[in-house]
Coordinates of C-alpha atoms in Angstrom, one line a residue:
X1 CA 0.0 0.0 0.0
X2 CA 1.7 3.6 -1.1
X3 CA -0.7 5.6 1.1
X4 CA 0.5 8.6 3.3
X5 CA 0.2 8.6 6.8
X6 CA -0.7 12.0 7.9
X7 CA 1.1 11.8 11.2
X8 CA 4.6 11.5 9.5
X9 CA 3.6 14.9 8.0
X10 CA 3.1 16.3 10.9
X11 CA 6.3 14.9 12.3
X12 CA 8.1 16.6 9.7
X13 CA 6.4 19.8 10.2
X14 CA 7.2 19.3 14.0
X15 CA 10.6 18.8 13.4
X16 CA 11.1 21.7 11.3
X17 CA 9.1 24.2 13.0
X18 CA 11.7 23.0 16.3
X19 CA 15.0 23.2 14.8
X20 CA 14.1 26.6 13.5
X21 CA 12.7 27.8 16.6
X22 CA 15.4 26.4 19.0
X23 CA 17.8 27.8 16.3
X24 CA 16.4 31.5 16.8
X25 CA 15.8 31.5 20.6
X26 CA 19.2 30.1 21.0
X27 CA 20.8 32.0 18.9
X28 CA 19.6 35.5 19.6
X29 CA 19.9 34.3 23.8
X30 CA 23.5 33.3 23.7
X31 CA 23.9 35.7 20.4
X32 CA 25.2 32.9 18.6
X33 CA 26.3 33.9 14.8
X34 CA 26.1 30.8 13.7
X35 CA 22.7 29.7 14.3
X36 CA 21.4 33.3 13.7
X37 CA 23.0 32.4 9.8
X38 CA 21.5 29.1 9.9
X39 CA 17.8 30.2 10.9
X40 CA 17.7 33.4 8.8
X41 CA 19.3 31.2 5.7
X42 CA 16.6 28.5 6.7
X43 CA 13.6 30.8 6.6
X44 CA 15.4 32.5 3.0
X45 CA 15.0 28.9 1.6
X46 CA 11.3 27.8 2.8
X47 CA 10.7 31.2 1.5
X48 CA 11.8 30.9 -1.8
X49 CA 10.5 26.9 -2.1
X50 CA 6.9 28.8 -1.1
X51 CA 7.2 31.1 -4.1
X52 CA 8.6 28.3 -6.5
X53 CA 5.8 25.7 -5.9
X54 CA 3.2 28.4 -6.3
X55 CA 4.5 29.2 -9.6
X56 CA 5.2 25.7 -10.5
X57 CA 1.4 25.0 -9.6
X58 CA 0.1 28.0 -11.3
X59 CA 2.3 27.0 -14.4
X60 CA 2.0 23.3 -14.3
X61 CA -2.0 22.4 -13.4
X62 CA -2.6 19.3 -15.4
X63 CA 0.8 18.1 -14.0
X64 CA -0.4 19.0 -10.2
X65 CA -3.7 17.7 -11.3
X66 CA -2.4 14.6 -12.0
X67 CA -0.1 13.9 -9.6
X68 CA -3.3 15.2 -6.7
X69 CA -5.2 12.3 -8.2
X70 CA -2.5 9.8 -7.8
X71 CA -2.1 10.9 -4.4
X72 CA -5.6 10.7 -3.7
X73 CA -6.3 6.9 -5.6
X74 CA -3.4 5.4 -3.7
X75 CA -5.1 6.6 -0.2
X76 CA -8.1 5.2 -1.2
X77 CA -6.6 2.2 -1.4
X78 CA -5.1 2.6 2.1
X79 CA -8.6 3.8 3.7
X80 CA -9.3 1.5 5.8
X81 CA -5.5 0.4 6.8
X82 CA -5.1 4.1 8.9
X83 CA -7.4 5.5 10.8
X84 CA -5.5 9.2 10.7
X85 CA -5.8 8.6 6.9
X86 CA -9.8 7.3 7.1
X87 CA -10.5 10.4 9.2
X88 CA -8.4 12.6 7.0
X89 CA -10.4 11.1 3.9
X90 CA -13.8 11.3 5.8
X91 CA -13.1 15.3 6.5
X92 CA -12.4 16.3 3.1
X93 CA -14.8 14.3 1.6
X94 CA -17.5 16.0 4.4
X95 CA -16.4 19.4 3.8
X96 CA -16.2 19.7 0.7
X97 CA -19.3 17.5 -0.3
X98 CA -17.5 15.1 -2.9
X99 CA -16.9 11.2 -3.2
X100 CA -13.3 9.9 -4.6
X101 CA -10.8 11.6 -6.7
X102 CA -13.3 11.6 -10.0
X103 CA -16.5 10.2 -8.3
X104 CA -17.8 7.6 -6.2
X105 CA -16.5 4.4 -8.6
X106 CA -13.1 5.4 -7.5
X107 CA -14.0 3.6 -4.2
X108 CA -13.5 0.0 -6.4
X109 CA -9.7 0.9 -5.9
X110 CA -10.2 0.0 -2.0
X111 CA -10.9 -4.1 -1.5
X112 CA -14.0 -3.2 0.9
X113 CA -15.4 -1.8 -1.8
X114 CA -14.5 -2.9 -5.0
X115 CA -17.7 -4.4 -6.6
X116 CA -16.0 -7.6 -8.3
X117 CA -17.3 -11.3 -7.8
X118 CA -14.1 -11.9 -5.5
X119 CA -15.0 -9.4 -2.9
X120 CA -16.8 -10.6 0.1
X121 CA -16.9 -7.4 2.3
X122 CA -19.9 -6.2 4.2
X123 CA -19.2 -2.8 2.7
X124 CA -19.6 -4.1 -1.0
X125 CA -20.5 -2.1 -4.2
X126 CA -20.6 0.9 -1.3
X127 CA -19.1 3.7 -0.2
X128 CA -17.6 5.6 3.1
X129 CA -20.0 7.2 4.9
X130 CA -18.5 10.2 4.5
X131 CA -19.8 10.5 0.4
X132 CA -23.4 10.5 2.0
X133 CA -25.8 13.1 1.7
X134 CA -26.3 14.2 5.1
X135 CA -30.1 13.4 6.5
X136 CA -31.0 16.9 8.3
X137 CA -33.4 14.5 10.5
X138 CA -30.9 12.0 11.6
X139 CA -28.6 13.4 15.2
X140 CA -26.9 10.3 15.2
X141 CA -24.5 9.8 11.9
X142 CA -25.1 6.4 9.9
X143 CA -22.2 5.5 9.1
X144 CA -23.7 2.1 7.3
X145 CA -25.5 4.9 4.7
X146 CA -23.1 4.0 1.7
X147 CA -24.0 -0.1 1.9
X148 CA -24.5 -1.3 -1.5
X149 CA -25.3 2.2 -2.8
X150 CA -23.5 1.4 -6.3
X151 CA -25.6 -1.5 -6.7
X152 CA -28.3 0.7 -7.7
X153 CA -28.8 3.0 -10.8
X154 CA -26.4 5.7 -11.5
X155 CA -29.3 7.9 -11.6
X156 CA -30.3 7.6 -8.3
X157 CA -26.5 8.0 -6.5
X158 CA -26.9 11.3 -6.0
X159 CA -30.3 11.1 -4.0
X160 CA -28.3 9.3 -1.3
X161 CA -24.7 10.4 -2.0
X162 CA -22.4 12.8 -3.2
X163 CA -21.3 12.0 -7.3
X164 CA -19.0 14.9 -7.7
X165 CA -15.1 14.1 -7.1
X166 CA -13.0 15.6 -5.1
X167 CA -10.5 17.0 -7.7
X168 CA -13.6 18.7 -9.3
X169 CA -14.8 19.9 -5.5
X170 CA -11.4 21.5 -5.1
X171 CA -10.9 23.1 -8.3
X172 CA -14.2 25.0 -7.8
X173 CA -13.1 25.7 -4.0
X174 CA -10.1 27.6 -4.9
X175 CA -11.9 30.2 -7.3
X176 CA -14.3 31.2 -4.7
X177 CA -12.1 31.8 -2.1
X178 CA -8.8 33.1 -4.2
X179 CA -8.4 36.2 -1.8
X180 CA -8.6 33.8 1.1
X181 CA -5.8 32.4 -0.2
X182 CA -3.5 34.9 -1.4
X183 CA -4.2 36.7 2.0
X184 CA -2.6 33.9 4.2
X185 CA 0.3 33.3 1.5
X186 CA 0.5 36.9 1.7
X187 CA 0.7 37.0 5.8
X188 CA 2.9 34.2 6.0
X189 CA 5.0 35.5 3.1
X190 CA 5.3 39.0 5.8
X191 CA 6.2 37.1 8.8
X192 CA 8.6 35.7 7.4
X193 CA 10.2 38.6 5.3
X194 CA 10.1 40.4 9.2
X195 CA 11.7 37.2 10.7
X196 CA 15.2 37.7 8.1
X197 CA 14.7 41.5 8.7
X198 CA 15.2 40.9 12.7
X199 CA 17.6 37.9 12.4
X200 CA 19.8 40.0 10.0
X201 CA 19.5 42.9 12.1
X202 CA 20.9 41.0 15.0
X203 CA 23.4 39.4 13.3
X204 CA 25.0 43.5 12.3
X205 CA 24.5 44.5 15.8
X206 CA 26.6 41.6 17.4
X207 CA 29.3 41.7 14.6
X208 CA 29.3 45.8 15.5
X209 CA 29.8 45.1 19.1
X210 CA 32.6 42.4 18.6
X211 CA 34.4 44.6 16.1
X212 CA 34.1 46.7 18.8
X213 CA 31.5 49.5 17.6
X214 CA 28.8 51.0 19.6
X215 CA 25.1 50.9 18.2

């Protein structure tokens, strides 16, 4: 199974976020050159890595496109193997009102679901529960909704579930909230900027007082 766990993600964004923060407090506490130059070069490259993937995205969409819908066929296939991954699935599916990458037959990919002869899962010709359309009457969420939904007509999927995909869900997310977006790439992009300004800043004042200048 090639599916992503989420955790190791957020291990690596833990890590990261840790080794630059320790590298700044230390640094500007002991006024430590070194690890002033490491943090500010640090924050320089996640910097420009932000900019170049935005580009690359803008530039490249069928690539991105195609690569997102890898991503998301070969955690389908893990669903039910992680339950990070199953909730992170169930969330994005919920939010965003979609089933699969493309639609709900994307869930044959998983072996709970895959409709063939050779399956003898419970879950069937079905889908998570997450690809249902929620029941304003029910409190309690069925999470046995998708059984056997595929069995019936295509027609009728979309009185009980969602039919659009995910990659389609997102696509149309994006336009609508485009100022969202560029406003947090925007804040982050300024918080950073700052962070180099004040690390750089540091780094003149201790090299003034060592040579033996007064600031």
């Amino acid at each position: 199974m090639h599916g992503i766990d989420p955790v190791v993600l957020v291990l690596m964004v833990g890590v990261v976020m840790f080794t630059l923060g320790f590298a700044g407090c230390v640094g500007a506490l002991r006024e430590n050159i070194c690890l002033l130059n490491f943090f500010c070069s640090a924050i320089v490259l996640i910097f420009f890595l932000e900019l170049a993937v935005a580009v690359l995205a803008f530039l490249f969409q069928d690539w991105v496109r195609d690569r997102f819908r890898e991503f998301f066929e070969s955690n389908i296939r893990s669903y039910r193997d992680d339950i990070d991954l199953q909730n992170l699935i169930d969330s994005l599916q919920k939010a965003n009102q979609c089933c699969g990458a493309y639609g709900p037959e994307d869930w044959d990919l998983n072996v709970y679901f895959n409709c063939s002869g050779a399956s003898y899962s419970r879950e069937k010709c079905g889908v998570p529960f997450s690809c249902c359309v929620p029941d304003p009457a029910q409190k309690v969420v069925n999470t046995q909704c998708g059984y056997d939904v595929r069995t019936q007509l295509k027609s009728k999927w979309d009185e009980s579930i969602f039919t659009k995909g995910c990659i389609q869900a997102l696509e149309g997310w994006l336009p609508r909230n485009i100022y969202i977006v560029a406003g947090v790439f925007i804040a982050i992009s300024l918080l950073q900027i700052f962070g180099i300004f004040l690390a750089r800043t540091l780094i003149s004042d201790i090299e003034a007082v060592k040579a033996g200048h007064h600031f």
